[in-house]
Amino acid sequence: MSATIQARELSKWFGEVIAVNNMSVEVHPGVTGLLGPNGCGKTTFLKMLLGLCAPSKGEVALFGEPPRHNRGVLRRVGYCPETDDLFDAMTGYEFIYWLNRQWGMTGAAADKRAREACERVGMAERMHGLMTQYSKGMRQRIKIAQALALPAEILIMDEPMTGLDPQGREEMFALLQGLGADGRTVLVSSHILYEIERMTDEVLMMYQGGLLAQGRVREIRALIDEHPHTITVECANPREWINRLSAVPGVIGLELTRSGLTVRTNDPNRCYQRLNDGVLEDGADIQAIQCADDNLQAVFDYLVKR
Amino acid sequence: MPVHRRTYRSYEGDIRRHFRWAIITAQDLRVLFKFRIVYLLLIVAGFHIFFRVMHVVSYNIAMQDPNSVVAMLVREANLLAVDGALFLGFLRIQWLLVFLIILFAGSGAICNDVRNNLIEVLFAKPLSWRDYALGKFVTLAGVGLVLTVVPVLALILLHNLMAPSWDTFNESVAWIWPSVAFSLLYIVPAALTVLAASALLPQQNYAGACVVALVMLSGAIHQIVSTLVDAHHMWAGFHALSVPTAINHLGERLFHEPVEYELTAAQALASVLVAAVAAGAVYVWRVRRCEVLR
């Protein structure tokens, strides 16, 4: 399946400040997380994707076409901005209705889709309340709903979870995953690793304006050779396992812990295979196997050398 | 990379592709009528229109018998006459209310959208800066014209209905064009100036204060310069430094009323055009910058 979002050598600078530096990425249908600390250029990158910000250098294409002033492309894109102070003088429903009209829908279609979107984000009961009277979480839901109300094939969500309560977050995770599974391209930016990890393992990592890595978290982790993988094994007879694992190629360190042992290896797959074999052949008693540093946090820390 | 099947439904309805600015206008009008102050200003404007209707009705009742004492008094004292002075006077008073509504509706039109980042949501839709700018302008101009030209047309119609004759028709139709022209002469520059201030400044209050300050400054400069001009018999074209004075002057000329200042129509028109074009240029420049950050 071809990439729906393509950026080639994309850069943006404001005076002497480089906001985005030479980014070349491809984003495919499904949920992709855009991850990076505050101020790393995520929002500028998203604005360039939407044609709201002209690249200083490089090219960006959505569905193979540049987005700027391209109504055909923009009609296929939904955008959820970071801010939630969108429109105080309107109700949530009116806000979505008018944005639908501006997209080009007829009155009846805009009304139907606005109601459906409010229902989808759990705002059906409060959609006729003024947005000034909404809590931060409710505004966030309305903001997400206005993007969902459109028949968009690409959804660009800038920090969509900010202000949502835990239940709201869970609902939103499921919703975005569902949209991704439907075949839409959902690009979600966040500086919170957990949020991205909860939604997808396909990530774009940004740091100081540049692209750190792109792909699946484990694939990226596997490419970081200078930091061996740490596997913790909870078992009844750790000394026996130390003997077994010391012979496995790639293992560079073994350490006894209170509940078992910690393995440091450059080739975690061989270790997992050996542990599996041990359980199957000898009925060895292993309670838990956990890789402590193939999560997003660890990968991110390694990449920015924290 | 997982393979996704596209299971979602595309939009199958009609898509509006033309006159997209009308949606911006419709939305702005909807928002405008959520504020009580707008209703208050409309009620005041309504009273004024009602007063003028009574004026036309009284005149036509009085003139039903041209030989009556009342009719003679009205003619001799030039009271209640339905003529150019009536419409010029009506439009001058109405202008104050229109200016207040334009100031209220327009001063936050752009800056609030920018401050709330709504403008980037709008421009992420298939909407161009032209649609946005035109939609905002039409809102203000439309409200202004509804409060000026429409009542004038209604008064002319009423006058014709009460005194139906070719003379009345020919005489009153001739007031339509000056009324429309005079209304446009103050509504267009005012709307563009308010929108330009809103696009330039970060807050509604600043934009409103800036426009009021501009009008006052323009008047003050005019007063100072005209004092000097009168004192030294200098060029009368300096009166055109004040745009409101220039607009008033054009109104007097359009309705064939005595002029207050020795300006030519070209000088007055140039003053109004320069103000409108400058405000329009600032407005367009700022809105285009909002559409795509360079």
XYZ file of C-alpha atoms in Angstrom:
600
model
C 0.000 0.000 0.000
C 1.416 3.349 -1.011
C 2.222 6.101 1.449
C -0.506 8.689 1.902
C 1.844 11.272 3.411
C 5.271 11.881 1.944
C 7.839 14.470 2.953
C 11.178 14.811 1.238
C 14.064 16.797 2.734
C 11.490 18.994 4.453
C 12.872 21.936 6.380
C 11.401 25.017 7.953
C 13.252 27.827 9.619
C 12.028 31.019 11.207
C 14.889 33.485 10.978
C 17.798 31.718 12.622
C 15.645 29.141 14.385
C 15.362 25.809 12.616
C 11.969 24.339 13.454
C 12.124 21.305 11.150
C 15.374 20.061 9.730
C 15.632 17.941 6.601
C 12.845 15.468 7.350
C 12.133 12.724 4.847
C 9.275 10.470 5.911
C 6.509 8.331 4.533
C 3.319 7.641 6.458
C 1.005 4.799 5.507
C -2.602 4.062 6.444
C -3.067 3.079 10.078
C -2.207 4.939 13.254
C 1.220 6.533 13.372
C 2.506 8.374 16.408
C 4.521 11.550 16.000
C 6.612 11.672 19.092
C 8.943 14.236 20.485
C 9.459 16.638 23.370
C 7.785 20.050 23.429
C 9.333 22.444 20.950
C 10.877 19.764 18.758
C 8.967 20.882 15.644
C 5.996 18.509 15.659
C 3.357 21.213 15.205
C 5.352 22.978 12.481
C 5.725 19.656 10.677
C 1.969 19.045 10.929
C 1.231 22.558 9.682
C 3.431 21.951 6.671
C 1.488 18.761 5.970
C -1.711 20.818 6.017
C -0.325 23.549 3.799
C -0.663 26.071 6.636
C 3.049 26.653 6.689
C 5.238 26.945 3.595
C 8.375 24.763 3.721
C 11.660 26.679 3.589
C 13.117 23.724 1.718
C 11.929 20.347 0.516
C 8.557 19.012 -0.520
C 5.499 17.570 1.099
C 2.733 15.591 -0.573
C -0.563 14.146 0.583
C -1.985 11.506 -1.760
C 0.909 12.413 -4.069
C -0.081 16.075 -4.364
C 1.129 19.199 -2.539
C -1.484 20.289 0.009
C -1.091 24.066 -0.265
C -4.133 25.706 -1.871
C -5.182 22.257 -3.021
C -8.882 21.923 -2.257
C -9.020 18.379 -3.581
C -6.397 17.266 -1.067
C -7.653 19.361 1.854
C -11.126 17.909 1.387
C -9.627 14.507 2.283
C -7.888 15.712 5.438
C -9.215 16.240 8.962
C -7.254 18.348 11.418
C -7.502 18.538 15.175
C -5.370 21.438 16.455
C -3.497 21.597 19.725
C -5.440 24.509 21.196
C -8.951 24.113 22.542
C -9.971 27.811 22.753
C -11.649 27.541 19.416
C -14.922 29.377 19.503
C -16.540 30.683 22.631
C -19.727 32.169 21.223
C -20.995 28.878 19.816
C -22.299 25.582 21.082
C -20.250 22.474 20.380
C -22.788 21.319 17.828
C -22.836 24.679 16.020
C -19.072 24.752 15.903
C -18.911 21.379 14.164
C -21.906 22.165 11.944
C -20.331 25.353 10.591
C -16.972 23.713 10.043
C -18.761 20.992 8.082
C -20.455 23.669 6.000
C -17.092 25.275 5.357
C -15.787 21.921 4.219
C -18.529 22.048 1.584
C -21.341 19.921 3.008
C -24.976 20.784 2.498
C -26.937 21.926 5.551
C -28.645 18.558 6.072
C -25.417 16.564 5.725
C -23.530 18.973 8.006
C -26.236 18.627 10.639
C -26.297 14.812 10.430
C -22.542 14.456 10.586
C -22.198 16.977 13.424
C -24.688 15.013 15.519
C -22.992 11.694 14.702
C -19.569 13.089 15.567
C -20.787 14.473 18.900
C -22.294 11.094 19.691
C -19.073 9.353 18.744
C -17.033 11.349 21.242
C -19.628 11.084 23.988
C -20.888 14.653 23.730
C -24.408 13.987 22.455
C -26.048 15.219 25.656
C -23.985 18.377 26.018
C -23.545 19.333 22.381
C -26.034 22.212 22.616
C -24.218 23.828 25.539
C -22.066 26.897 24.980
C -18.396 26.067 24.533
C -17.525 28.598 27.249
C -19.312 26.349 29.703
C -17.401 23.223 28.683
C -14.625 21.701 30.729
C -11.223 21.271 29.110
C -11.954 17.619 28.421
C -15.274 18.447 26.778
C -13.662 21.055 24.563
C -11.074 18.478 23.634
C -13.798 16.037 22.654
C -15.552 18.641 20.505
C -12.245 19.486 18.886
C -11.698 15.830 18.038
C -15.309 15.503 16.890
C -14.920 18.306 14.325
C -12.096 16.320 12.710
C -14.068 13.067 12.854
C -17.165 14.705 11.355
C -15.408 15.034 8.026
C -15.118 12.145 5.571
C -11.344 12.490 5.886
C -8.910 9.815 4.760
C -6.043 11.454 6.619
C -6.567 12.607 10.195
C -3.914 14.846 11.674
C -4.289 15.142 15.430
C -2.033 17.509 17.355
C -1.864 16.467 21.020
C -5.467 15.197 21.033
C -5.364 13.646 24.504
C -4.506 16.795 26.430
C -7.100 17.444 29.111
C -8.982 14.175 28.713
C -9.747 12.122 31.812
C -8.473 8.495 31.957
C -11.766 7.091 30.709
C -11.857 9.647 27.917
C -8.329 8.719 26.944
C -9.186 5.046 26.771
C -12.212 5.835 24.600
C -10.116 8.027 22.365
C -7.368 5.385 22.060
C -9.967 2.871 20.931
C -11.577 5.385 18.583
C -8.310 6.315 16.886
C -7.239 2.694 16.623
C -10.598 1.932 15.029
C -10.132 4.737 12.526
C -6.703 3.401 11.684
C -8.050 -0.119 11.282
C -10.672 1.308 8.914
C -7.897 2.208 6.518
C -7.492 5.874 7.389
C -4.124 7.440 7.960
C -4.161 8.759 11.519
C -1.125 10.818 12.484
C -1.200 11.586 16.198
C 1.358 13.876 17.745
C 2.226 13.772 21.407
C 5.085 14.384 23.768
C 3.755 11.711 26.108
C 5.281 8.349 25.300
C 2.581 6.349 27.026
C -0.146 7.833 24.857
C 1.579 6.877 21.652
C 2.601 3.477 22.969
C -0.988 2.798 23.964
C -2.273 3.534 20.454
C 0.343 2.225 18.068
C 3.852 0.903 17.730
C 4.391 2.693 14.424
C 6.164 5.925 15.296
C 7.954 8.941 13.915
C 10.355 10.290 16.488
C 11.425 13.919 16.340
C 14.059 15.680 18.342
C 15.317 19.252 17.950
C 13.635 19.642 14.587
C 15.043 16.493 13.055
C 13.740 12.994 12.491
C 15.321 10.601 14.997
C 13.745 7.410 13.748
C 10.768 6.016 11.929
C 9.155 2.605 12.052
C 8.044 0.084 14.641
C 9.392 0.583 18.127
C 10.959 -2.892 18.308
C 12.507 -2.596 14.878
C 14.040 0.724 15.863
C 15.231 -0.781 19.128
C 16.861 -3.655 17.321
C 18.933 -1.227 15.312
C 20.433 0.442 18.394
C 23.566 -1.697 18.702
C 25.418 0.400 21.242
C 22.838 -0.333 23.960
C 22.433 -4.093 24.617
C 18.911 -5.328 25.340
C 18.068 -5.970 28.964
C 15.844 -8.989 29.629
C 14.626 -9.722 33.123
C 13.720 -13.344 33.881
C 11.764 -14.304 36.978
C 12.495 -17.935 37.790
C 13.026 -20.408 40.643
C 16.566 -21.529 39.718
C 18.461 -18.511 38.322
C 21.922 -20.081 38.763
C 20.988 -22.897 36.405
C 19.731 -20.405 33.842
C 22.953 -18.432 34.098
C 24.820 -21.528 32.970
C 22.440 -22.132 30.093
C 22.307 -18.553 28.858
C 26.038 -17.893 29.120
C 26.520 -20.130 26.091
C 24.017 -18.223 23.945
C 25.748 -16.044 21.300
C 25.265 -12.313 21.882
C 24.907 -12.506 25.655
C 27.344 -10.047 27.198
C 26.220 -9.958 30.804
C 24.282 -11.978 33.371
C 23.315 -10.756 36.799
C 21.479 -12.407 39.657
C 18.555 -10.485 41.117
C 16.220 -11.106 44.041
C 13.551 -12.766 41.893
C 15.685 -14.238 39.120
C 18.255 -12.825 36.755
C 18.922 -9.992 34.308
C 20.388 -10.778 30.893
C 22.189 -8.189 28.767
C 22.420 -9.236 25.145
C 22.966 -7.915 21.658
C 20.701 -10.608 20.204
C 17.534 -10.849 22.267
C 15.801 -13.262 19.857
C 18.367 -16.003 20.530
C 17.862 -15.520 24.252
C 14.102 -15.757 23.929
C 14.528 -18.901 21.833
C 16.779 -20.466 24.459
C 14.379 -19.600 27.241
C 11.495 -21.111 25.255
C 13.487 -24.236 24.535
C 14.365 -24.568 28.219
C 10.744 -24.394 29.249
C 9.661 -26.911 26.613
C 12.513 -29.405 27.030
C 13.131 -29.407 30.749
C 9.914 -27.942 32.088
C 11.940 -25.183 33.679
C 10.026 -22.958 36.048
C 9.896 -19.471 34.596
C 7.314 -17.067 35.990
C 7.946 -14.030 33.771
C 10.136 -12.747 30.957
C 10.268 -9.047 30.375
C 12.324 -6.865 28.098
C 12.938 -3.763 30.133
C 14.177 -1.505 27.368
C 12.352 -2.184 24.120
C 9.614 0.238 25.032
C 9.186 3.659 23.565
C 10.677 5.459 26.544
C 13.860 3.450 26.444
C 14.218 3.749 22.688
C 13.660 7.472 22.861
C 16.152 7.874 25.703
C 18.785 5.862 23.846
C 18.263 7.833 20.639
C 18.635 11.203 22.326
C 21.471 9.710 24.471
C 19.946 10.665 27.815
C 3.344 -2.814 7.813
C -0.175 -4.181 8.363
C -2.479 -4.220 5.375
C -5.566 -2.118 6.018
C -8.820 -2.518 4.177
C -10.703 0.665 3.518
C -14.016 0.049 5.175
C -15.097 3.622 5.856
C -17.783 5.392 3.888
C -16.898 8.398 1.767
C -19.102 11.474 1.661
C -21.676 10.947 -1.055
C -23.646 14.175 -0.767
C -23.366 17.378 -2.778
C -20.296 19.493 -2.213
C -20.565 23.261 -2.270
C -17.825 24.506 -4.565
C -18.888 28.101 -5.290
C -19.756 31.113 -3.134
C -17.998 29.539 -0.163
C -17.632 32.994 1.359
C -21.378 32.929 1.927
C -20.865 30.229 4.585
C -18.434 32.480 6.450
C -20.978 35.296 6.218
C -23.828 33.082 7.386
C -21.765 31.840 10.329
C -20.693 35.351 11.316
C -24.258 36.643 11.166
C -25.382 33.748 13.299
C -22.721 34.570 15.874
C -23.418 38.312 15.690
C -27.048 37.835 16.625
C -26.064 36.057 19.811
C -25.089 39.377 21.384
C -27.689 41.536 23.110
C -25.910 44.743 22.229
C -26.568 44.043 18.548
C -30.292 43.764 19.248
C -30.122 47.011 21.226
C -28.464 48.833 18.335
C -30.988 47.335 15.914
C -33.861 48.515 18.119
C -32.420 52.043 18.159
C -32.014 51.877 14.382
C -35.592 50.607 14.174
C -36.851 53.592 16.186
C -35.081 55.908 13.809
C -36.604 54.162 10.788
C -40.031 54.297 12.454
C -39.584 58.028 13.031
C -38.765 58.544 9.334
C -41.750 56.436 8.302
C -43.961 58.676 10.434
C -42.301 61.634 8.734
C -43.204 60.355 5.235
C -46.713 59.363 6.298
C -47.346 62.754 7.948
C -46.090 64.588 4.894
C -48.298 62.603 2.546
C -51.363 63.015 4.792
C -50.720 66.740 5.054
C -50.325 67.033 1.285
C -53.482 65.104 0.460
C -55.288 68.416 0.093
C -52.699 70.796 -1.386
C -54.911 73.792 -0.714
C -55.356 73.129 2.973
C -53.729 75.352 5.605
C -51.574 72.482 6.854
C -50.274 71.801 3.332
C -49.478 75.466 2.836
C -47.648 75.605 6.159
C -45.646 72.509 5.285
C -44.691 73.966 1.917
C -43.899 77.449 3.204
C -41.926 76.370 6.237
C -40.291 73.525 4.293
C -41.255 71.193 7.109
C -41.481 67.425 6.717
C -40.509 67.628 3.050
C -39.750 64.266 1.449
C -36.660 65.294 -0.473
C -32.918 64.726 -0.701
C -32.357 66.377 2.674
C -34.603 63.802 4.334
C -32.604 60.891 2.951
C -29.236 62.530 3.595
C -30.272 63.288 7.173
C -31.588 59.770 7.623
C -28.380 58.208 6.324
C -26.164 60.463 8.439
C -27.895 59.452 11.662
C -28.147 55.829 10.593
C -24.427 55.906 9.901
C -23.647 56.320 13.592
C -25.543 53.128 14.431
C -24.068 51.265 11.476
C -20.588 52.339 12.530
C -21.163 51.019 16.053
C -22.433 47.672 14.724
C -19.539 47.396 12.256
C -17.124 48.278 15.040
C -18.594 45.665 17.360
C -18.922 42.921 14.748
C -15.699 43.604 12.872
C -13.153 44.440 15.552
C -13.006 40.827 16.718
C -13.663 39.223 13.345
C -10.073 38.317 12.514
C -8.095 38.721 15.740
C -10.388 36.381 17.695
C -10.011 33.689 15.029
C -6.231 34.141 15.061
C -5.986 34.216 18.867
C -8.110 31.088 19.214
C -6.286 29.341 16.362
C -9.637 28.852 14.679
C -8.187 30.369 11.545
C -5.832 27.426 11.059
C -8.733 25.007 11.410
C -10.604 26.994 8.757
C -7.642 27.112 6.393
C -7.042 23.400 6.883
C -10.416 23.027 5.158
C -10.855 23.564 1.426
C -11.331 27.278 2.047
C -9.130 30.010 0.582
C -8.161 33.363 2.029
C -10.376 34.980 -0.601
C -13.450 33.131 0.694
C -12.568 34.030 4.262
C -11.768 37.701 3.621
C -14.767 38.236 1.356
C -17.106 36.439 3.765
C -16.047 38.659 6.676
C -16.333 41.800 4.559
C -19.757 40.896 3.182
C -21.021 40.348 6.746
C -20.175 43.898 7.759
C -21.151 45.501 4.460
C -24.372 43.494 4.376
C -25.434 44.566 7.869
C -24.601 48.163 6.964
C -26.568 48.116 3.723
C -29.570 46.431 5.348
C -29.729 49.284 7.856
C -29.297 52.054 5.297
C -30.280 51.194 1.733
C -33.164 48.879 2.592
C -34.978 51.477 4.785
C -34.387 54.124 2.109
C -35.994 51.856 -0.496
C -38.860 51.182 1.912
C -39.390 54.908 2.504
C -39.403 55.565 -1.244
C -41.890 52.751 -1.772
C -44.100 54.084 1.020
C -43.966 57.576 -0.424
C -44.984 56.232 -3.843
C -47.787 54.159 -2.397
C -49.220 57.140 -0.511
C -48.892 59.572 -3.393
C -48.947 57.467 -6.543
C -48.010 59.587 -9.549
C -45.348 59.681 -12.250
C -43.930 62.862 -10.762
C -43.507 61.275 -7.340
C -42.023 58.156 -8.919
C -39.527 60.030 -11.092
C -38.546 62.325 -8.249
C -38.102 59.574 -5.678
C -36.328 57.086 -7.941
C -33.626 59.696 -8.366
C -32.830 59.360 -4.622
C -32.033 55.673 -4.863
C -28.670 56.009 -6.537
C -27.352 58.757 -4.204
C -28.557 56.761 -1.199
C -26.801 53.574 -2.355
C -23.646 55.477 -3.318
C -23.507 57.443 -0.061
C -24.111 54.276 1.986
C -21.350 52.436 0.140
C -19.028 55.413 0.530
C -19.039 55.104 4.278
C -19.760 51.410 4.755
C -16.944 50.072 2.541
C -14.056 52.117 4.027
C -15.395 51.622 7.551
C -15.740 47.862 7.148
C -12.290 47.533 5.572
C -10.680 49.730 8.240
C -12.245 47.770 11.091
C -11.234 44.462 9.478
C -7.700 45.729 8.834
C -7.383 46.788 12.476
C -8.722 43.412 13.574
C -6.223 41.627 11.331
C -3.324 43.776 12.557
C -3.958 43.835 16.286
C -4.064 40.920 18.709
C -7.282 41.755 20.568
C -10.798 42.943 19.799
C -10.589 45.844 22.251
C -7.349 47.120 20.761
C -8.785 46.914 17.249
C -11.954 48.798 18.251
C -9.976 51.449 20.129
C -7.589 51.793 17.201
C -10.404 52.504 14.721
C -12.061 55.031 17.046
C -8.666 56.679 17.586
C -8.109 56.831 13.809
C -11.465 58.528 13.247
C -10.804 60.995 16.077
C -7.252 61.639 14.934
C -8.429 62.221 11.396
C -10.984 64.760 12.690
C -8.422 66.444 14.935
C -5.879 66.778 12.128
C -8.600 68.169 9.918
C -9.553 70.748 12.532
C -5.986 71.858 13.061
C -5.172 71.977 9.354
C -8.449 73.663 8.403
C -7.810 76.380 10.994
C -4.447 77.009 9.398
C -5.939 76.798 5.911
C -8.649 79.335 6.740
C -6.132 81.589 8.459
C -3.713 81.642 5.562
C -6.158 81.029 2.667
C -4.363 77.882 1.704
C -5.516 75.014 -0.483
C -9.051 73.826 0.414
C -8.137 70.270 -0.561
C -6.694 69.849 2.926
C -10.248 69.221 4.107
C -9.944 65.847 2.431
C -7.438 64.871 5.133
C -10.457 63.894 7.204
C -12.126 60.915 5.587
C -15.455 61.461 7.444
C -15.453 65.060 6.189
C -14.783 63.845 2.653
C -17.615 61.318 2.910
C -20.000 63.979 4.219
C -18.970 66.274 1.430
C -19.698 63.600 -1.167
C -23.084 63.023 0.480
C -23.917 66.707 0.209
C -22.977 66.696 -3.443
C -24.859 63.455 -4.200
C -28.070 64.826 -2.681
C -27.529 68.305 -4.164
C -27.412 69.904 -0.734
C -25.326 72.994 0.143
C -21.690 71.992 0.788
C -19.922 72.861 4.021
C -16.378 72.913 2.620
C -14.864 74.079 -0.648
C -13.687 70.644 -1.686
C -14.010 69.239 -5.176
C -15.772 65.897 -5.590
C -12.556 64.412 -6.989
C -10.542 65.421 -3.925
C -13.175 64.000 -1.578
C -13.496 60.811 -3.595
C -9.708 60.405 -3.719
C -9.555 60.707 0.072
C -12.200 57.997 0.540
C -10.631 55.732 -2.077
C -7.142 56.058 -0.614
C -8.476 55.154 2.842
C -10.463 52.194 1.493
C -7.628 50.873 -0.676
C -5.062 51.235 2.130
C -7.320 49.461 4.615
C -8.176 46.794 2.047
C -4.506 46.199 1.239
C -3.615 45.773 4.925
C -6.583 43.465 5.422
C -5.739 41.253 2.452
C -2.047 41.156 3.348
C -2.746 40.025 6.895
C -5.349 37.411 5.965
C -3.050 35.955 3.297
C -0.317 35.679 5.900
C -2.720 33.755 8.131
C -3.505 31.289 5.354
C 0.084 30.209 4.814
C 2.848 31.060 7.239
C 5.952 31.809 5.191
